[in-house]
């Protein structure tokens, strides 16, 4: 049990990095026609909602990947995937397996988990002034140094 507790922050950090990287790749593919390009026709500049969704994927994915503003970025990314599911996919069928919305649902819940638990280890935000490094068992939340509960 002790090994599990010690590894939580590391596993969460790896999860954040992988999810952020995959989301960034989706945004880059759509915006820049790289990595296999967009699925379908690429959106025109500032076209709603495709271009904005891809911009959120790219910027939000990079922020989550790097661990900068992780909770807010993950919440925005989660919301964009919830919007994608309900606006695009659910009109075709109720269940994600039937309507092709599995990636949207998985990203939505993955980002919601990251927003709730924090960045875990290896977040660049821990290097910023005013933040202390989290302990091995921490999920990455930092308390101010003058807080009575900080170690």
mmCIF file of N, CA, C and O in Angstrom, residues 29-108:
data_model
loop_
_atom_site.group_PDB
_atom_site.id
_atom_site.type_symbol
_atom_site.label_atom_id
_atom_site.label_comp_id
_atom_site.label_asym_id
_atom_site.label_seq_id
_atom_site.Cartn_x
_atom_site.Cartn_y
_atom_site.Cartn_z
ATOM 1 N N UNK A 29 -3.021 18.775 -35.760
ATOM 2 C CA UNK A 29 -3.466 18.120 -36.998
ATOM 3 C C UNK A 29 -4.552 18.933 -37.681
ATOM 4 O O UNK A 29 -4.528 19.113 -38.905
ATOM 5 N N UNK A 30 -5.473 19.455 -36.910
ATOM 6 C CA UNK A 30 -6.577 20.217 -37.484
ATOM 7 C C UNK A 30 -6.138 21.592 -37.970
ATOM 8 O O UNK A 30 -6.507 22.015 -39.062
ATOM 9 N N UNK A 31 -5.334 22.287 -37.181
ATOM 10 C CA UNK A 31 -4.947 23.654 -37.533
ATOM 11 C C UNK A 31 -3.863 23.726 -38.605
ATOM 12 O O UNK A 31 -3.879 24.633 -39.438
ATOM 13 N N UNK A 32 -2.921 22.776 -38.579
ATOM 14 C CA UNK A 32 -1.746 22.885 -39.445
ATOM 15 C C UNK A 32 -1.631 21.777 -40.473
ATOM 16 O O UNK A 32 -0.615 21.685 -41.165
ATOM 17 N N UNK A 33 -2.626 20.908 -40.567
ATOM 18 C CA UNK A 33 -2.641 19.811 -41.532
ATOM 19 C C UNK A 33 -1.376 18.953 -41.421
ATOM 20 O O UNK A 33 -0.737 18.621 -42.415
ATOM 21 N N UNK A 34 -1.024 18.613 -40.198
ATOM 22 C CA UNK A 34 0.123 17.739 -39.924
ATOM 23 C C UNK A 34 -0.378 16.486 -39.226
ATOM 24 O O UNK A 34 -1.549 16.387 -38.871
ATOM 25 N N UNK A 35 0.484 15.523 -39.022
ATOM 26 C CA UNK A 35 0.160 14.307 -38.269
ATOM 27 C C UNK A 35 -1.076 13.589 -38.825
ATOM 28 O O UNK A 35 -1.916 13.110 -38.094
ATOM 29 N N UNK A 36 -1.195 13.569 -40.135
ATOM 30 C CA UNK A 36 -2.339 12.925 -40.768
ATOM 31 C C UNK A 36 -3.462 13.882 -41.103
ATOM 32 O O UNK A 36 -4.435 13.491 -41.728
ATOM 33 N N UNK A 37 -3.344 15.117 -40.681
ATOM 34 C CA UNK A 37 -4.334 16.131 -41.007
ATOM 35 C C UNK A 37 -5.624 15.983 -40.238
ATOM 36 O O UNK A 37 -5.810 15.052 -39.460
ATOM 37 N N UNK A 38 -6.532 16.917 -40.480
ATOM 38 C CA UNK A 38 -7.817 16.867 -39.775
ATOM 39 C C UNK A 38 -8.677 15.720 -40.290
ATOM 40 O O UNK A 38 -8.516 15.269 -41.422
ATOM 41 N N UNK A 39 -9.577 15.251 -39.454
ATOM 42 C CA UNK A 39 -10.538 14.240 -39.876
ATOM 43 C C UNK A 39 -11.663 14.981 -40.584
ATOM 44 O O UNK A 39 -12.471 15.640 -39.950
ATOM 45 N N UNK A 40 -11.689 14.909 -41.896
ATOM 46 C CA UNK A 40 -12.645 15.687 -42.671
ATOM 47 C C UNK A 40 -12.002 16.979 -43.130
ATOM 48 O O UNK A 40 -10.779 17.145 -43.094
ATOM 49 N N UNK A 41 -12.830 17.902 -43.572
ATOM 50 C CA UNK A 41 -12.324 19.189 -44.064
ATOM 51 C C UNK A 41 -11.838 20.035 -42.896
ATOM 52 O O UNK A 41 -12.488 20.114 -41.860
ATOM 53 N N UNK A 42 -10.680 20.657 -43.084
ATOM 54 C CA UNK A 42 -10.146 21.534 -42.046
ATOM 55 C C UNK A 42 -10.927 22.830 -41.985
ATOM 56 O O UNK A 42 -11.397 23.326 -43.011
ATOM 57 N N UNK A 43 -11.079 23.384 -40.795
ATOM 58 C CA UNK A 43 -11.851 24.629 -40.663
ATOM 59 C C UNK A 43 -11.061 25.830 -41.160
ATOM 60 O O UNK A 43 -9.835 25.838 -41.150
ATOM 61 N N UNK A 44 -11.784 26.851 -41.588
ATOM 62 C CA UNK A 44 -11.161 28.118 -41.964
ATOM 63 C C UNK A 44 -10.852 28.905 -40.694
ATOM 64 O O UNK A 44 -11.421 28.644 -39.634
ATOM 65 N N UNK A 45 -9.967 29.876 -40.814
ATOM 66 C CA UNK A 45 -9.545 30.677 -39.666
ATOM 67 C C UNK A 45 -10.751 31.257 -38.928
ATOM 68 O O UNK A 45 -11.630 31.869 -39.540
ATOM 69 N N UNK A 46 -10.803 31.063 -37.622
ATOM 70 C CA UNK A 46 -11.815 31.582 -36.703
ATOM 71 C C UNK A 46 -13.223 31.056 -36.992
ATOM 72 O O UNK A 46 -14.198 31.600 -36.496
ATOM 73 N N UNK A 47 -13.340 29.987 -37.746
ATOM 74 C CA UNK A 47 -14.653 29.403 -38.046
ATOM 75 C C UNK A 47 -15.181 28.660 -36.818
ATOM 76 O O UNK A 47 -14.469 27.872 -36.196
ATOM 77 N N UNK A 48 -16.449 28.942 -36.475
ATOM 78 C CA UNK A 48 -17.080 28.311 -35.321
ATOM 79 C C UNK A 48 -17.738 27.006 -35.745
ATOM 80 O O UNK A 48 -18.370 26.961 -36.767
ATOM 81 N N UNK A 49 -17.609 25.938 -34.986
ATOM 82 C CA UNK A 49 -16.804 25.757 -33.790
ATOM 83 C C UNK A 49 -15.465 25.086 -34.075
ATOM 84 O O UNK A 49 -14.625 24.974 -33.193
ATOM 85 N N UNK A 50 -15.263 24.595 -35.309
ATOM 86 C CA UNK A 50 -14.093 23.765 -35.612
ATOM 87 C C UNK A 50 -12.747 24.394 -35.328
ATOM 88 O O UNK A 50 -11.879 23.786 -34.703
ATOM 89 N N UNK A 51 -12.545 25.635 -35.795
ATOM 90 C CA UNK A 51 -11.243 26.269 -35.600
ATOM 91 C C UNK A 51 -11.009 26.545 -34.118
ATOM 92 O O UNK A 51 -9.912 26.330 -33.603
ATOM 93 N N UNK A 52 -12.042 27.001 -33.426
ATOM 94 C CA UNK A 52 -11.915 27.316 -31.998
ATOM 95 C C UNK A 52 -11.678 26.059 -31.182
ATOM 96 O O UNK A 52 -10.906 26.070 -30.220
ATOM 97 N N UNK A 53 -12.339 24.977 -31.563
ATOM 98 C CA UNK A 53 -12.107 23.705 -30.859
ATOM 99 C C UNK A 53 -10.664 23.260 -31.042
ATOM 100 O O UNK A 53 -10.015 22.820 -30.087
ATOM 101 N N UNK A 54 -10.158 23.374 -32.260
ATOM 102 C CA UNK A 54 -8.768 22.988 -32.523
ATOM 103 C C UNK A 54 -7.791 23.892 -31.776
ATOM 104 O O UNK A 54 -6.753 23.429 -31.283
ATOM 105 N N UNK A 55 -8.109 25.178 -31.672
ATOM 106 C CA UNK A 55 -7.245 26.104 -30.927
ATOM 107 C C UNK A 55 -7.231 25.739 -29.442
ATOM 108 O O UNK A 55 -6.170 25.756 -28.810
ATOM 109 N N UNK A 56 -8.390 25.377 -28.898
ATOM 110 C CA UNK A 56 -8.448 24.934 -27.500
ATOM 111 C C UNK A 56 -7.642 23.649 -27.340
ATOM 112 O O UNK A 56 -6.913 23.475 -26.362
ATOM 113 N N UNK A 57 -7.755 22.747 -28.307
ATOM 114 C CA UNK A 57 -6.999 21.496 -28.238
ATOM 115 C C UNK A 57 -5.500 21.773 -28.233
ATOM 116 O O UNK A 57 -4.755 21.179 -27.441
ATOM 117 N N UNK A 58 -5.063 22.648 -29.101
ATOM 118 C CA UNK A 58 -3.631 22.941 -29.196
ATOM 119 C C UNK A 58 -3.119 23.666 -27.951
ATOM 120 O O UNK A 58 -2.185 23.197 -27.294
ATOM 121 N N UNK A 59 -3.731 24.778 -27.613
ATOM 122 C CA UNK A 59 -3.250 25.584 -26.485
ATOM 123 C C UNK A 59 -3.507 24.872 -25.154
ATOM 124 O O UNK A 59 -2.607 24.774 -24.314
ATOM 125 N N UNK A 60 -4.720 24.382 -24.968
ATOM 126 C CA UNK A 60 -5.046 23.676 -23.730
ATOM 127 C C UNK A 60 -4.215 22.423 -23.556
ATOM 128 O O UNK A 60 -3.749 22.115 -22.460
ATOM 129 N N UNK A 61 -4.006 21.693 -24.652
ATOM 130 C CA UNK A 61 -3.183 20.488 -24.603
ATOM 131 C C UNK A 61 -1.751 20.789 -24.197
ATOM 132 O O UNK A 61 -1.160 20.069 -23.385
ATOM 133 N N UNK A 62 -1.188 21.855 -24.747
ATOM 134 C CA UNK A 62 0.185 22.245 -24.395
ATOM 135 C C UNK A 62 0.268 22.645 -22.923
ATOM 136 O O UNK A 62 1.205 22.253 -22.212
ATOM 137 N N UNK A 63 -0.715 23.424 -22.444
ATOM 138 C CA UNK A 63 -0.701 23.837 -21.039
ATOM 139 C C UNK A 63 -0.802 22.638 -20.101
ATOM 140 O O UNK A 63 -0.075 22.549 -19.115
ATOM 141 N N UNK A 64 -1.699 21.708 -20.422
ATOM 142 C CA UNK A 64 -1.835 20.510 -19.589
ATOM 143 C C UNK A 64 -0.571 19.663 -19.685
ATOM 144 O O UNK A 64 -0.058 19.176 -18.672
ATOM 145 N N UNK A 65 -0.063 19.480 -20.881
ATOM 146 C CA UNK A 65 1.164 18.715 -21.092
ATOM 147 C C UNK A 65 2.309 19.259 -20.245
ATOM 148 O O UNK A 65 3.012 18.503 -19.577
ATOM 149 N N UNK A 66 2.474 20.568 -20.248
ATOM 150 C CA UNK A 66 3.579 21.197 -19.512
ATOM 151 C C UNK A 66 3.291 21.368 -18.025
ATOM 152 O O UNK A 66 4.205 21.574 -17.242
ATOM 153 N N UNK A 67 2.035 21.317 -17.643
ATOM 154 C CA UNK A 67 1.694 21.512 -16.238
ATOM 155 C C UNK A 67 1.674 22.975 -15.844
ATOM 156 O O UNK A 67 2.093 23.339 -14.761
ATOM 157 N N UNK A 68 1.165 23.827 -16.722
ATOM 158 C CA UNK A 68 1.043 25.259 -16.451
ATOM 159 C C UNK A 68 -0.440 25.627 -16.463
ATOM 160 O O UNK A 68 -1.110 25.414 -17.468
ATOM 161 N N UNK A 69 -0.942 26.152 -15.371
ATOM 162 C CA UNK A 69 -2.371 26.456 -15.295
ATOM 163 C C UNK A 69 -3.196 25.203 -15.539
ATOM 164 O O UNK A 69 -4.239 25.254 -16.173
ATOM 165 N N UNK A 70 -2.722 24.105 -15.012
ATOM 166 C CA UNK A 70 -3.262 22.790 -15.351
ATOM 167 C C UNK A 70 -4.740 22.645 -15.051
ATOM 168 O O UNK A 70 -5.497 22.164 -15.900
ATOM 169 N N UNK A 71 -5.151 23.011 -13.870
ATOM 170 C CA UNK A 71 -6.555 22.800 -13.491
ATOM 171 C C UNK A 71 -7.512 23.603 -14.369
ATOM 172 O O UNK A 71 -8.517 23.085 -14.836
ATOM 173 N N UNK A 72 -7.206 24.858 -14.610
ATOM 174 C CA UNK A 72 -8.071 25.703 -15.438
ATOM 175 C C UNK A 72 -8.049 25.214 -16.884
ATOM 176 O O UNK A 72 -9.102 25.082 -17.521
ATOM 177 N N UNK A 73 -6.861 24.940 -17.418
ATOM 178 C CA UNK A 73 -6.753 24.463 -18.797
ATOM 179 C C UNK A 73 -7.495 23.139 -18.969
ATOM 180 O O UNK A 73 -8.206 22.938 -19.961
ATOM 181 N N UNK A 74 -7.349 22.238 -18.009
ATOM 182 C CA UNK A 74 -8.032 20.944 -18.097
ATOM 183 C C UNK A 74 -9.542 21.115 -18.028
ATOM 184 O O UNK A 74 -10.286 20.407 -18.723
ATOM 185 N N UNK A 75 -10.007 22.050 -17.227
ATOM 186 C CA UNK A 75 -11.445 22.293 -17.141
ATOM 187 C C UNK A 75 -11.995 22.840 -18.460
ATOM 188 O O UNK A 75 -13.063 22.411 -18.925
ATOM 189 N N UNK A 76 -11.277 23.744 -19.089
ATOM 190 C CA UNK A 76 -11.690 24.279 -20.387
ATOM 191 C C UNK A 76 -11.682 23.171 -21.442
ATOM 192 O O UNK A 76 -12.617 23.041 -22.236
ATOM 193 N N UNK A 77 -10.634 22.352 -21.439
ATOM 194 C CA UNK A 77 -10.554 21.235 -22.389
ATOM 195 C C UNK A 77 -11.687 20.241 -22.165
ATOM 196 O O UNK A 77 -12.303 19.753 -23.127
ATOM 197 N N UNK A 78 -11.995 19.949 -20.917
ATOM 198 C CA UNK A 78 -13.093 19.040 -20.599
ATOM 199 C C UNK A 78 -14.415 19.603 -21.114
ATOM 200 O O UNK A 78 -15.209 18.885 -21.732
ATOM 201 N N UNK A 79 -14.639 20.868 -20.878
ATOM 202 C CA UNK A 79 -15.868 21.511 -21.347
ATOM 203 C C UNK A 79 -15.992 21.517 -22.851
ATOM 204 O O UNK A 79 -17.079 21.312 -23.402
ATOM 205 N N UNK A 80 -14.875 21.733 -23.539
ATOM 206 C CA UNK A 80 -14.926 21.734 -25.005
ATOM 207 C C UNK A 80 -15.269 20.353 -25.546
ATOM 208 O O UNK A 80 -15.984 20.225 -26.545
ATOM 209 N N UNK A 81 -14.807 19.319 -24.878
ATOM 210 C CA UNK A 81 -15.133 17.961 -25.323
ATOM 211 C C UNK A 81 -16.571 17.589 -24.969
ATOM 212 O O UNK A 81 -17.230 16.866 -25.720
ATOM 213 N N UNK A 82 -17.090 18.093 -23.851
ATOM 214 C CA UNK A 82 -18.500 17.880 -23.530
ATOM 215 C C UNK A 82 -19.370 18.561 -24.584
ATOM 216 O O UNK A 82 -20.348 17.984 -25.074
ATOM 217 N N UNK A 83 -19.010 19.782 -24.960
ATOM 218 C CA UNK A 83 -19.728 20.498 -26.016
ATOM 219 C C UNK A 83 -19.676 19.711 -27.323
ATOM 220 O O UNK A 83 -20.701 19.543 -27.993
ATOM 221 N N UNK A 84 -18.497 19.224 -27.670
ATOM 222 C CA UNK A 84 -18.355 18.447 -28.910
ATOM 223 C C UNK A 84 -19.250 17.217 -28.890
ATOM 224 O O UNK A 84 -19.906 16.893 -29.888
ATOM 225 N N UNK A 85 -19.288 16.541 -27.765
ATOM 226 C CA UNK A 85 -20.114 15.334 -27.688
ATOM 227 C C UNK A 85 -21.590 15.671 -27.861
ATOM 228 O O UNK A 85 -22.285 15.072 -28.678
ATOM 229 N N UNK A 86 -22.081 16.623 -27.080
ATOM 230 C CA UNK A 86 -23.512 16.920 -27.118
ATOM 231 C C UNK A 86 -23.938 17.644 -28.385
ATOM 232 O O UNK A 86 -25.055 17.461 -28.857
ATOM 233 N N UNK A 87 -23.060 18.453 -28.960
ATOM 234 C CA UNK A 87 -23.417 19.204 -30.170
ATOM 235 C C UNK A 87 -23.249 18.379 -31.441
ATOM 236 O O UNK A 87 -24.070 18.456 -32.344
ATOM 237 N N UNK A 88 -22.193 17.596 -31.520
ATOM 238 C CA UNK A 88 -21.876 16.884 -32.756
ATOM 239 C C UNK A 88 -22.328 15.424 -32.723
ATOM 240 O O UNK A 88 -22.991 14.957 -33.640
ATOM 241 N N UNK A 89 -21.989 14.719 -31.683
ATOM 242 C CA UNK A 89 -22.161 13.264 -31.670
ATOM 243 C C UNK A 89 -23.537 12.789 -31.224
ATOM 244 O O UNK A 89 -24.105 11.874 -31.815
ATOM 245 N N UNK A 90 -24.067 13.376 -30.170
ATOM 246 C CA UNK A 90 -25.294 12.827 -29.599
ATOM 247 C C UNK A 90 -26.502 12.948 -30.530
ATOM 248 O O UNK A 90 -27.452 12.192 -30.391
ATOM 249 N N UNK A 91 -26.456 13.833 -31.492
ATOM 250 C CA UNK A 91 -27.561 13.950 -32.444
ATOM 251 C C UNK A 91 -27.726 12.680 -33.280
ATOM 252 O O UNK A 91 -28.812 12.396 -33.781
ATOM 253 N N UNK A 92 -26.653 11.895 -33.420
ATOM 254 C CA UNK A 92 -26.688 10.683 -34.248
ATOM 255 C C UNK A 92 -27.160 9.461 -33.482
ATOM 256 O O UNK A 92 -27.728 8.550 -34.066
ATOM 257 N N UNK A 93 -26.888 9.396 -32.208
ATOM 258 C CA UNK A 93 -27.305 8.278 -31.351
ATOM 259 C C UNK A 93 -26.977 8.650 -29.913
ATOM 260 O O UNK A 93 -26.165 9.549 -29.656
ATOM 261 N N UNK A 94 -27.549 7.945 -28.958
ATOM 262 C CA UNK A 94 -27.358 8.274 -27.551
ATOM 263 C C UNK A 94 -25.999 7.808 -27.031
ATOM 264 O O UNK A 94 -25.301 8.544 -26.355
ATOM 265 N N UNK A 95 -25.616 6.595 -27.347
ATOM 266 C CA UNK A 95 -24.395 6.017 -26.795
ATOM 267 C C UNK A 95 -23.162 6.366 -27.632
ATOM 268 O O UNK A 95 -23.223 6.357 -28.867
ATOM 269 N N UNK A 96 -22.031 6.647 -26.958
ATOM 270 C CA UNK A 96 -20.803 6.988 -27.678
ATOM 271 C C UNK A 96 -20.351 5.906 -28.668
ATOM 272 O O UNK A 96 -19.817 6.233 -29.726
ATOM 273 N N UNK A 97 -20.572 4.655 -28.349
ATOM 274 C CA UNK A 97 -20.159 3.576 -29.249
ATOM 275 C C UNK A 97 -20.950 3.629 -30.555
ATOM 276 O O UNK A 97 -20.468 3.237 -31.607
ATOM 277 N N UNK A 98 -22.157 4.153 -30.497
ATOM 278 C CA UNK A 98 -23.011 4.238 -31.681
ATOM 279 C C UNK A 98 -22.803 5.516 -32.488
ATOM 280 O O UNK A 98 -23.072 5.533 -33.685
ATOM 281 N N UNK A 99 -22.356 6.585 -31.841
ATOM 282 C CA UNK A 99 -22.292 7.871 -32.534
ATOM 283 C C UNK A 99 -20.874 8.375 -32.808
ATOM 284 O O UNK A 99 -20.694 9.501 -33.264
ATOM 285 N N UNK A 100 -19.859 7.567 -32.519
ATOM 286 C CA UNK A 100 -18.475 7.967 -32.783
ATOM 287 C C UNK A 100 -17.919 8.970 -31.782
ATOM 288 O O UNK A 100 -16.868 9.576 -32.030
ATOM 289 N N UNK A 101 -18.588 9.135 -30.662
ATOM 290 C CA UNK A 101 -18.159 10.131 -29.696
ATOM 291 C C UNK A 101 -17.241 9.626 -28.602
ATOM 292 O O UNK A 101 -16.983 10.339 -27.633
ATOM 293 N N UNK A 102 -16.720 8.409 -28.740
ATOM 294 C CA UNK A 102 -15.859 7.859 -27.683
ATOM 295 C C UNK A 102 -14.649 8.735 -27.376
ATOM 296 O O UNK A 102 -14.364 8.975 -26.197
ATOM 297 N N UNK A 103 -13.910 9.234 -28.396
ATOM 298 C CA UNK A 103 -12.764 10.093 -28.056
ATOM 299 C C UNK A 103 -13.187 11.353 -27.290
ATOM 300 O O UNK A 103 -12.516 11.750 -26.338
ATOM 301 N N UNK A 104 -14.294 11.952 -27.672
ATOM 302 C CA UNK A 104 -14.756 13.156 -26.978
ATOM 303 C C UNK A 104 -15.086 12.841 -25.518
ATOM 304 O O UNK A 104 -14.728 13.599 -24.608
ATOM 305 N N UNK A 105 -15.763 11.722 -25.282
ATOM 306 C CA UNK A 105 -16.122 11.336 -23.920
ATOM 307 C C UNK A 105 -14.871 11.013 -23.100
ATOM 308 O O UNK A 105 -14.736 11.450 -21.954
ATOM 309 N N UNK A 106 -13.951 10.268 -23.681
ATOM 310 C CA UNK A 106 -12.727 9.911 -22.953
ATOM 311 C C UNK A 106 -11.892 11.149 -22.612
ATOM 312 O O UNK A 106 -11.396 11.281 -21.492
ATOM 313 N N UNK A 107 -11.740 12.060 -23.572
ATOM 314 C CA UNK A 107 -11.000 13.289 -23.291
ATOM 315 C C UNK A 107 -11.731 14.126 -22.239
ATOM 316 O O UNK A 107 -11.109 14.675 -21.333
ATOM 317 N N UNK A 108 -13.055 14.235 -22.361
ATOM 318 C CA UNK A 108 -13.834 15.021 -21.405
ATOM 319 C C UNK A 108 -13.597 14.535 -19.983
ATOM 320 O O UNK A 108 -13.258 15.326 -19.092
#
